[in-house]
């Protein structure tokens, strides 16, 4: 018989009763170092006192009102995101997919408003992941995820990640914009070349296209900057955010320049829950922490500790790990054995991580992890590397 909870996920048989910083405790009292962090979402750690207090305080005052009224918590959150980023204006929603859905709509609407209603197509990249709604699945383009869901939503073209000639060749009179993850997350923590991102900016300017960055996974301090595109010294016209923004509380956002945002006029887009007082109080508390002086520097310092230790693991266990990639605390370790085996073995050693595509072990700890957590993680990874049985990854050449 089908479980009451729809079996959409392959779940590990672990349930957690509580958390504390980068640690989780199961219902039967076992402790795990959490380098999964709700898939890069628990940005400020579990049971963060500042976040917990902000949520409790807001819930005790007013949790939800309609967007038909002013929401001071949303106004101040938007102002802070605008002050800290390239953006002039922000729209709040509830998830990454919804943010990207809105980003796609905003790009099309801005083209239409600019006198180019024929420009509707969005140029995306092989290996992308933009979400699970019908439009963001089409933007994702992965045939496995599209299987059985009928006609693919029209309006998306795909080219190889990092190939500027292919980008230029794919631009037509109907192209509205480009959507890219500065570091592809789901498909294996694959960073775009910084120069490629700059060239995308230039090609968008040349052809009157809008540049959209999907920073759902890379944003909110994950790479050691508020947004990953800051590393490239280039700015999008519009950018999506979610995962780390609420520190585990569901909230997404679209950040945009005025020239795009101004076309999302009253009634053109919306969300019942998007930007409600509770979600915005949570995200506000997250920003208190992430934008505090020295915090992003600390993320980079912690990342440097992990990078050094992981490079040592690469040298010591070439039969397990073959490559380290990523930026800041968005780390991928490409594996010579099935990455799923490493995740399982890691769990047996008391540490949680997730896989990503391309046989990659994905390490995305809370940004607030301590130096001691870093040391501990490297130790557990080393013990795991010793224990993991040699096995060829499925689909890889022997
Ligand atoms: C997780 C993710 C999404 C989808 O976010 P949801 O909140 O699951 O809808 C979109 N884009 C990227 C880059 C992601 O990592």
Short mmCIF file of C-alpha atoms and ligand atoms in Angstrom, two decimals:
data_model
loop_
_atom_site.label_atom_id
_atom_site.label_comp_id
_atom_site.label_asym_id
_atom_site.label_seq_id
_atom_site.Cartn_x
_atom_site.Cartn_y
_atom_site.Cartn_z
CA UNK A 1 0.00 0.00 0.00
CA UNK A 2 1.21 3.50 -0.76
CA UNK A 3 2.50 5.44 2.26
CA UNK A 4 0.36 8.33 3.46
CA UNK A 5 3.31 10.60 2.74
CA UNK A 6 3.66 10.48 -1.02
CA UNK A 7 6.83 8.54 -1.89
CA UNK A 8 8.39 11.23 -4.08
CA UNK A 9 11.73 11.01 -2.26
CA UNK A 10 14.11 8.17 -1.44
CA UNK A 11 14.47 8.94 2.24
CA UNK A 12 17.22 7.73 4.56
CA UNK A 13 15.79 6.07 7.66
CA UNK A 14 16.78 8.88 10.01
CA UNK A 15 14.50 11.29 11.83
CA UNK A 16 15.73 14.25 13.80
CA UNK A 17 14.42 15.49 17.10
CA UNK A 18 16.53 18.61 17.43
CA UNK A 19 19.49 20.51 16.10
CA UNK A 20 22.15 22.83 17.39
CA UNK A 21 24.39 24.79 15.05
CA UNK A 22 25.90 22.40 12.51
CA UNK A 23 24.69 19.35 14.45
CA UNK A 24 21.51 17.29 14.36
CA UNK A 25 20.32 14.74 16.91
CA UNK A 26 18.08 11.86 15.87
CA UNK A 27 14.94 10.81 17.73
CA UNK A 28 17.00 7.92 19.17
CA UNK A 29 19.79 10.21 20.37
CA UNK A 30 22.51 9.85 17.70
CA UNK A 31 24.39 13.01 16.70
CA UNK A 32 25.29 13.95 13.13
CA UNK A 33 27.45 16.72 11.75
CA UNK A 34 25.18 18.29 9.16
CA UNK A 35 26.91 19.11 5.87
CA UNK A 36 23.60 18.78 4.02
CA UNK A 37 21.94 21.65 5.90
CA UNK A 38 18.52 20.99 4.37
CA UNK A 39 20.27 21.22 0.99
CA UNK A 40 22.18 24.44 1.54
CA UNK A 41 19.17 26.03 3.25
CA UNK A 42 19.97 26.08 6.98
CA UNK A 43 22.37 28.94 6.42
CA UNK A 44 22.65 30.04 10.04
CA UNK A 45 22.58 26.58 11.60
CA UNK A 46 19.91 24.67 13.48
CA UNK A 47 18.04 26.31 16.34
CA UNK A 48 19.93 29.54 15.82
CA UNK A 49 18.83 31.62 18.84
CA UNK A 50 18.54 34.87 16.88
CA UNK A 51 16.45 33.26 14.12
CA UNK A 52 14.30 31.32 16.59
CA UNK A 53 13.60 34.48 18.63
CA UNK A 54 12.70 36.50 15.51
CA UNK A 55 10.27 33.83 14.32
CA UNK A 56 8.71 33.35 17.76
CA UNK A 57 8.35 37.07 18.31
CA UNK A 58 6.78 37.64 14.89
CA UNK A 59 4.48 34.61 15.17
CA UNK A 60 3.25 35.96 18.48
CA UNK A 61 2.37 39.33 16.92
CA UNK A 62 1.15 38.73 13.36
CA UNK A 63 2.02 35.78 11.15
CA UNK A 64 0.25 36.49 7.92
CA UNK A 65 -1.66 39.27 6.26
CA UNK A 66 -2.54 39.68 2.63
CA UNK A 67 -0.33 41.54 0.19
CA UNK A 68 -3.35 43.83 -0.19
CA UNK A 69 -1.92 45.59 2.86
CA UNK A 70 1.46 47.07 3.65
CA UNK A 71 3.88 44.63 5.25
CA UNK A 72 6.61 46.56 7.11
CA UNK A 73 8.72 43.40 7.58
CA UNK A 74 8.75 42.87 3.80
CA UNK A 75 9.50 46.54 3.10
CA UNK A 76 12.51 46.54 5.37
CA UNK A 77 13.77 43.16 4.09
CA UNK A 78 13.51 44.42 0.51
CA UNK A 79 15.30 47.65 1.41
CA UNK A 80 18.15 45.71 2.98
CA UNK A 81 18.51 43.38 -0.01
CA UNK A 82 18.49 46.37 -2.36
CA UNK A 83 21.10 48.17 -0.26
CA UNK A 84 23.35 45.08 -0.23
CA UNK A 85 23.05 44.10 -3.91
CA UNK A 86 22.79 45.21 -7.55
CA UNK A 87 19.00 45.25 -7.31
CA UNK A 88 16.56 48.17 -7.20
CA UNK A 89 13.47 46.20 -6.21
CA UNK A 90 12.51 42.81 -4.76
CA UNK A 91 9.51 40.47 -5.06
CA UNK A 92 9.01 37.79 -2.41
CA UNK A 93 7.67 34.30 -2.97
CA UNK A 94 8.00 30.94 -1.25
CA UNK A 95 10.55 28.76 -3.02
CA UNK A 96 13.35 28.63 -5.54
CA UNK A 97 11.21 27.31 -8.36
CA UNK A 98 8.66 30.02 -7.75
CA UNK A 99 11.40 32.65 -7.77
CA UNK A 100 12.68 31.38 -11.12
CA UNK A 101 9.14 31.19 -12.48
CA UNK A 102 8.76 34.86 -11.57
CA UNK A 103 12.17 35.68 -13.02
CA UNK A 104 11.15 34.13 -16.35
CA UNK A 105 7.85 36.02 -16.33
CA UNK A 106 9.61 39.28 -15.45
CA UNK A 107 12.10 38.94 -18.32
CA UNK A 108 9.33 38.23 -20.83
CA UNK A 109 7.15 41.03 -19.50
CA UNK A 110 10.00 43.54 -19.61
CA UNK A 111 10.69 42.65 -23.24
CA UNK A 112 7.00 43.01 -24.07
CA UNK A 113 6.85 46.32 -22.21
CA UNK A 114 9.93 47.46 -24.12
CA UNK A 115 8.14 46.92 -27.43
CA UNK A 116 9.44 43.40 -28.05
CA UNK A 117 6.55 41.03 -27.33
CA UNK A 118 8.11 38.56 -29.78
CA UNK A 119 11.08 38.14 -27.47
CA UNK A 120 9.90 35.34 -25.22
CA UNK A 121 12.61 32.67 -25.39
CA UNK A 122 15.03 32.13 -22.53
CA UNK A 123 18.47 30.75 -23.21
CA UNK A 124 19.48 28.16 -20.61
CA UNK A 125 22.37 25.75 -20.17
CA UNK A 126 22.92 22.01 -20.28
CA UNK A 127 23.21 20.71 -16.73
CA UNK A 128 21.02 23.48 -15.32
CA UNK A 129 18.61 23.07 -12.45
CA UNK A 130 15.95 25.71 -11.99
CA UNK A 131 13.15 23.86 -10.17
CA UNK A 132 10.23 21.46 -10.56
CA UNK A 133 7.34 23.57 -11.79
CA UNK A 134 6.37 23.11 -15.42
CA UNK A 135 8.21 26.20 -16.68
CA UNK A 136 11.29 25.77 -14.51
CA UNK A 137 11.45 22.10 -15.56
CA UNK A 138 11.52 23.24 -19.16
CA UNK A 139 14.30 25.69 -18.21
CA UNK A 140 16.09 22.82 -16.46
CA UNK A 141 15.75 20.68 -19.56
CA UNK A 142 16.79 17.41 -17.90
CA UNK A 143 14.86 14.66 -19.76
CA UNK A 144 14.67 12.49 -16.61
CA UNK A 145 12.74 15.16 -14.75
CA UNK A 146 10.46 15.87 -17.72
CA UNK A 147 9.52 12.24 -18.32
CA UNK A 148 5.79 11.59 -18.20
CA UNK A 149 4.76 15.17 -17.57
CA UNK A 150 3.45 15.86 -21.05
CA UNK A 151 4.32 18.62 -23.42
CA UNK A 152 7.39 20.58 -22.34
CA UNK A 153 6.59 24.26 -21.70
CA UNK A 154 7.74 26.19 -24.77
CA UNK A 155 10.21 29.04 -24.85
CA UNK A 156 13.49 27.56 -23.62
CA UNK A 157 16.68 26.84 -25.54
CA UNK A 158 19.73 25.06 -24.19
CA UNK A 159 23.41 25.37 -25.03
CA UNK A 160 26.54 23.84 -23.48
CA UNK A 161 27.56 25.44 -20.16
CA UNK A 162 30.48 27.80 -20.71
CA UNK A 163 30.38 27.85 -24.51
CA UNK A 164 30.21 31.47 -25.71
CA UNK A 165 30.08 30.58 -29.42
CA UNK A 166 27.06 28.37 -28.77
CA UNK A 167 25.41 31.22 -26.87
CA UNK A 168 25.92 33.62 -29.76
CA UNK A 169 24.68 31.05 -32.28
CA UNK A 170 21.55 30.35 -30.25
CA UNK A 171 20.43 33.98 -29.93
CA UNK A 172 17.54 34.76 -32.28
CA UNK A 173 15.07 37.61 -32.76
CA UNK A 174 12.85 35.81 -30.24
CA UNK A 175 15.42 35.57 -27.45
CA UNK A 176 14.35 37.53 -24.36
CA UNK A 177 17.12 36.71 -21.94
CA UNK A 178 19.66 34.30 -20.51
CA UNK A 179 19.24 32.29 -17.32
CA UNK A 180 22.27 30.72 -15.64
CA UNK A 181 23.47 29.46 -12.28
CA UNK A 182 26.86 31.08 -11.58
CA UNK A 183 27.78 27.68 -10.12
CA UNK A 184 25.62 24.79 -11.29
CA UNK A 185 24.50 23.07 -8.11
CA UNK A 186 22.41 19.97 -8.75
CA UNK A 187 24.44 18.87 -11.74
CA UNK A 188 27.67 18.68 -9.77
CA UNK A 189 28.92 21.99 -8.28
CA UNK A 190 30.23 23.21 -11.61
CA UNK A 191 31.39 26.85 -11.48
CA UNK A 192 30.99 28.96 -14.57
CA UNK A 193 34.16 30.65 -15.68
CA UNK A 194 34.10 34.20 -14.29
CA UNK A 195 34.97 35.48 -17.74
CA UNK A 196 32.04 33.56 -19.20
CA UNK A 197 29.66 35.39 -16.86
CA UNK A 198 31.18 38.73 -17.92
CA UNK A 199 30.81 37.76 -21.58
CA UNK A 200 27.16 36.87 -21.00
CA UNK A 201 26.68 40.37 -19.58
CA UNK A 202 28.29 41.84 -22.68
CA UNK A 203 26.24 39.74 -25.11
CA UNK A 204 23.02 40.66 -23.27
CA UNK A 205 23.91 44.34 -23.56
CA UNK A 206 24.78 43.90 -27.23
CA UNK A 207 21.48 42.21 -28.16
CA UNK A 208 19.14 43.94 -25.67
CA UNK A 209 18.59 40.77 -23.64
CA UNK A 210 18.07 40.49 -19.91
CA UNK A 211 20.58 38.52 -17.89
CA UNK A 212 19.11 36.37 -15.11
CA UNK A 213 21.19 34.61 -12.49
CA UNK A 214 19.70 31.71 -10.58
CA UNK A 215 21.32 32.20 -7.18
CA UNK A 216 18.89 29.98 -5.30
CA UNK A 217 21.76 27.77 -4.11
CA UNK A 218 24.75 30.09 -4.56
CA UNK A 219 23.28 33.18 -2.91
CA UNK A 220 22.95 34.54 0.64
CA UNK A 221 26.59 34.12 1.56
CA UNK A 222 27.05 30.52 0.43
CA UNK A 223 30.17 31.30 -1.61
CA UNK A 224 31.58 33.88 0.82
CA UNK A 225 29.91 36.84 -0.92
CA UNK A 226 26.24 37.75 -0.57
CA UNK A 227 25.77 36.63 -4.19
CA UNK A 228 28.16 34.47 -6.19
CA UNK A 229 28.06 36.79 -9.20
CA UNK A 230 29.93 39.39 -7.12
CA UNK A 231 33.03 37.21 -7.55
CA UNK A 232 32.78 37.81 -11.30
CA UNK A 233 32.49 41.56 -10.84
CA UNK A 234 29.40 41.54 -13.03
CA UNK A 235 25.72 42.20 -12.43
CA UNK A 236 22.58 40.54 -13.72
CA UNK A 237 19.37 42.40 -14.52
CA UNK A 238 17.47 39.98 -12.35
CA UNK A 239 18.37 37.26 -9.89
CA UNK A 240 16.51 34.59 -7.95
CA UNK A 241 17.11 33.66 -4.33
CA UNK A 242 15.62 31.12 -1.93
CA UNK A 243 17.33 28.22 -0.07
CA UNK A 244 19.54 30.04 2.46
CA UNK A 245 17.40 33.20 2.58
CA UNK A 246 15.09 32.02 5.34
CA UNK A 247 17.65 29.89 7.16
CA UNK A 248 15.25 26.94 6.81
CA UNK A 249 12.03 28.94 6.77
CA UNK A 250 10.50 28.82 3.27
CA UNK A 251 10.96 32.08 1.40
CA UNK A 252 12.12 32.97 -2.09
CA UNK A 253 12.81 36.25 -3.81
CA UNK A 254 13.37 37.88 -7.16
CA UNK A 255 15.80 40.78 -7.08
CA UNK A 256 15.74 43.03 -10.12
CA UNK A 257 16.99 46.21 -11.66
CA UNK A 258 14.35 48.87 -12.14
CA UNK A 259 14.32 48.42 -15.93
CA UNK A 260 12.91 44.90 -15.43
CA UNK A 261 11.02 45.35 -12.16
CA UNK A 262 9.01 48.34 -13.39
CA UNK A 263 6.98 46.13 -15.74
CA UNK A 264 5.66 43.94 -12.90
CA UNK A 265 2.83 46.38 -12.32
CA UNK A 266 -0.05 45.79 -9.85
CA UNK A 267 -1.96 42.64 -10.76
CA UNK A 268 0.68 41.30 -13.15
CA UNK A 269 2.20 38.84 -10.68
CA UNK A 270 1.50 37.75 -7.13
CA UNK A 271 1.54 35.25 -4.32
CA UNK A 272 -0.73 34.75 -1.32
CA UNK A 273 2.01 33.85 1.13
CA UNK A 274 4.95 35.54 -0.61
CA UNK A 275 6.66 38.03 1.67
CA UNK A 276 4.35 37.52 4.62
CA UNK A 277 5.41 38.93 8.00
CA UNK A 278 6.65 35.62 9.42
CA UNK A 279 8.79 34.68 6.42
CA UNK A 280 10.24 38.17 6.22
CA UNK A 281 11.01 38.22 9.93
CA UNK A 282 12.93 34.95 9.46
CA UNK A 283 14.85 36.25 6.45
CA UNK A 284 15.52 39.53 8.26
CA UNK A 285 17.12 37.61 11.13
CA UNK A 286 19.22 35.64 8.63
CA UNK A 287 20.42 38.90 7.06
CA UNK A 288 21.25 40.29 10.52
CA UNK A 289 23.74 37.44 10.81
CA UNK A 290 25.04 37.20 7.25
CA UNK A 291 25.45 40.93 6.69
CA UNK A 292 27.08 41.53 10.09
CA UNK A 293 30.61 42.96 9.66
CA UNK A 294 33.16 40.18 9.23
CA UNK A 295 30.67 37.34 8.74
CA UNK A 296 31.28 36.70 5.04
CA UNK A 297 35.00 36.95 5.70
CA UNK A 298 34.54 34.24 8.31
CA UNK A 299 32.71 32.07 5.75
CA UNK A 300 35.73 32.40 3.47
CA UNK A 301 38.13 31.53 6.32
CA UNK A 302 36.13 28.42 7.23
CA UNK A 303 35.99 27.46 3.56
CA UNK A 304 39.77 27.82 3.31
CA UNK A 305 40.21 25.38 6.21
CA UNK A 306 37.94 22.87 4.50
CA UNK A 307 39.61 23.39 1.10
CA UNK A 308 43.05 22.72 2.50
CA UNK A 309 41.90 19.58 4.29
CA UNK A 310 39.94 18.36 1.29
CA UNK A 311 42.95 18.82 -0.96
CA UNK A 312 44.92 16.65 1.46
CA UNK A 313 42.18 14.02 1.16
CA UNK A 314 42.46 14.20 -2.62
CA UNK A 315 46.18 13.47 -2.34
CA UNK A 316 45.78 10.71 0.26
CA UNK A 317 42.75 8.96 -1.21
CA UNK A 318 42.88 9.25 -5.01
CA UNK A 319 40.94 5.97 -5.15
CA UNK A 320 37.98 7.76 -3.47
CA UNK A 321 38.17 11.46 -4.42
CA UNK A 322 39.30 12.79 -7.78
CA UNK A 323 38.54 16.51 -7.78
CA UNK A 324 37.47 19.36 -5.51
CA UNK A 325 35.37 22.14 -6.95
CA UNK A 326 33.08 24.96 -5.92
CA UNK A 327 33.50 28.19 -4.06
CA UNK A 328 33.21 29.10 -0.39
CA UNK A 329 30.94 26.67 1.41
CA UNK A 330 29.43 25.28 -1.79
CA UNK A 331 31.82 22.38 -2.17
CA UNK A 332 31.83 19.41 -4.52
CA UNK A 333 34.14 16.43 -4.23
CA UNK A 334 34.06 14.35 -7.38
CA UNK A 335 34.31 10.69 -6.45
CA UNK A 336 36.05 7.69 -7.97
CA UNK A 337 33.54 5.42 -6.23
CA UNK A 338 29.77 6.03 -6.39
CA UNK A 339 29.12 9.32 -4.56
CA UNK A 340 26.02 7.71 -3.02
CA UNK A 341 28.29 5.10 -1.36
CA UNK A 342 30.36 7.91 0.14
CA UNK A 343 27.23 9.63 1.47
CA UNK A 344 26.09 6.35 3.04
CA UNK A 345 29.50 5.62 4.57
CA UNK A 346 29.74 9.19 5.80
CA UNK A 347 26.38 8.78 7.51
CA UNK A 348 27.67 5.64 9.24
CA UNK A 349 30.52 7.80 10.55
CA UNK A 350 28.13 10.44 11.88
CA UNK A 351 28.09 13.04 9.14
CA UNK A 352 25.41 14.10 6.67
CA UNK A 353 26.03 15.21 3.10
CA UNK A 354 24.21 14.95 -0.21
CA UNK A 355 25.18 13.95 -3.70
CA UNK A 356 25.09 16.14 -6.79
CA UNK A 357 25.28 15.16 -10.44
CA UNK A 358 28.51 14.04 -12.10
CA UNK A 359 29.18 11.65 -9.19
CA UNK A 360 29.87 14.47 -6.79
CA UNK A 361 29.72 14.52 -3.00
CA UNK A 362 28.11 17.86 -2.12
CA UNK A 363 29.22 19.56 1.10
CA UNK A 364 27.03 22.53 2.03
CA UNK A 365 27.30 23.09 5.80
CA UNK A 366 25.60 25.90 7.71
CA UNK A 367 27.56 29.11 7.08
CA UNK A 368 27.87 29.52 10.84
CA UNK A 369 29.92 26.34 11.35
CA UNK A 370 32.83 26.63 13.76
CA UNK A 371 36.51 25.89 13.14
CA UNK A 372 36.06 22.85 15.33
CA UNK A 373 33.19 21.69 13.07
CA UNK A 374 35.56 22.02 10.08
CA UNK A 375 38.24 19.94 11.79
CA UNK A 376 35.67 17.36 12.82
CA UNK A 377 34.25 17.17 9.29
CA UNK A 378 37.69 16.59 7.79
CA UNK A 379 38.35 13.84 10.32
CA UNK A 380 35.04 12.12 9.56
CA UNK A 381 35.68 12.42 5.83
CA UNK A 382 39.12 10.87 6.29
CA UNK A 383 37.74 7.96 8.33
CA UNK A 384 35.06 7.50 5.71
CA UNK A 385 37.57 7.55 2.84
CA UNK A 386 39.49 4.77 4.60
CA UNK A 387 36.36 2.71 5.02
CA UNK A 388 34.58 3.19 1.71
CA UNK A 389 34.89 0.09 -0.49
CA UNK A 390 36.50 0.56 -3.89
CA UNK A 391 33.77 0.36 -6.50
CA UNK A 392 33.45 1.89 -9.93
CA UNK A 393 30.80 4.60 -10.15
CA UNK A 394 27.80 3.55 -12.19
CA UNK A 395 28.05 4.77 -15.75
CA UNK A 396 31.68 5.81 -15.41
CA UNK A 397 34.38 4.18 -17.49
CA UNK A 398 36.11 1.41 -15.51
C1 LIG B 1 17.09 24.18 -5.23
C2 LIG B 1 17.19 24.99 -6.45
C3 LIG B 1 16.06 25.44 -7.13
C4 LIG B 1 14.66 25.05 -6.71
O1 LIG B 1 14.33 25.53 -5.45
P1 LIG B 1 13.03 24.96 -4.71
O2 LIG B 1 12.94 25.78 -3.47
O3 LIG B 1 13.26 23.51 -4.46
O4 LIG B 1 11.87 25.18 -5.62
C5 LIG B 1 16.24 26.25 -8.23
N1 LIG B 1 17.46 26.58 -8.66
C6 LIG B 1 18.57 26.17 -8.03
C7 LIG B 1 19.90 26.61 -8.54
C8 LIG B 1 18.48 25.34 -6.93
O5 LIG B 1 19.59 24.91 -6.33
#
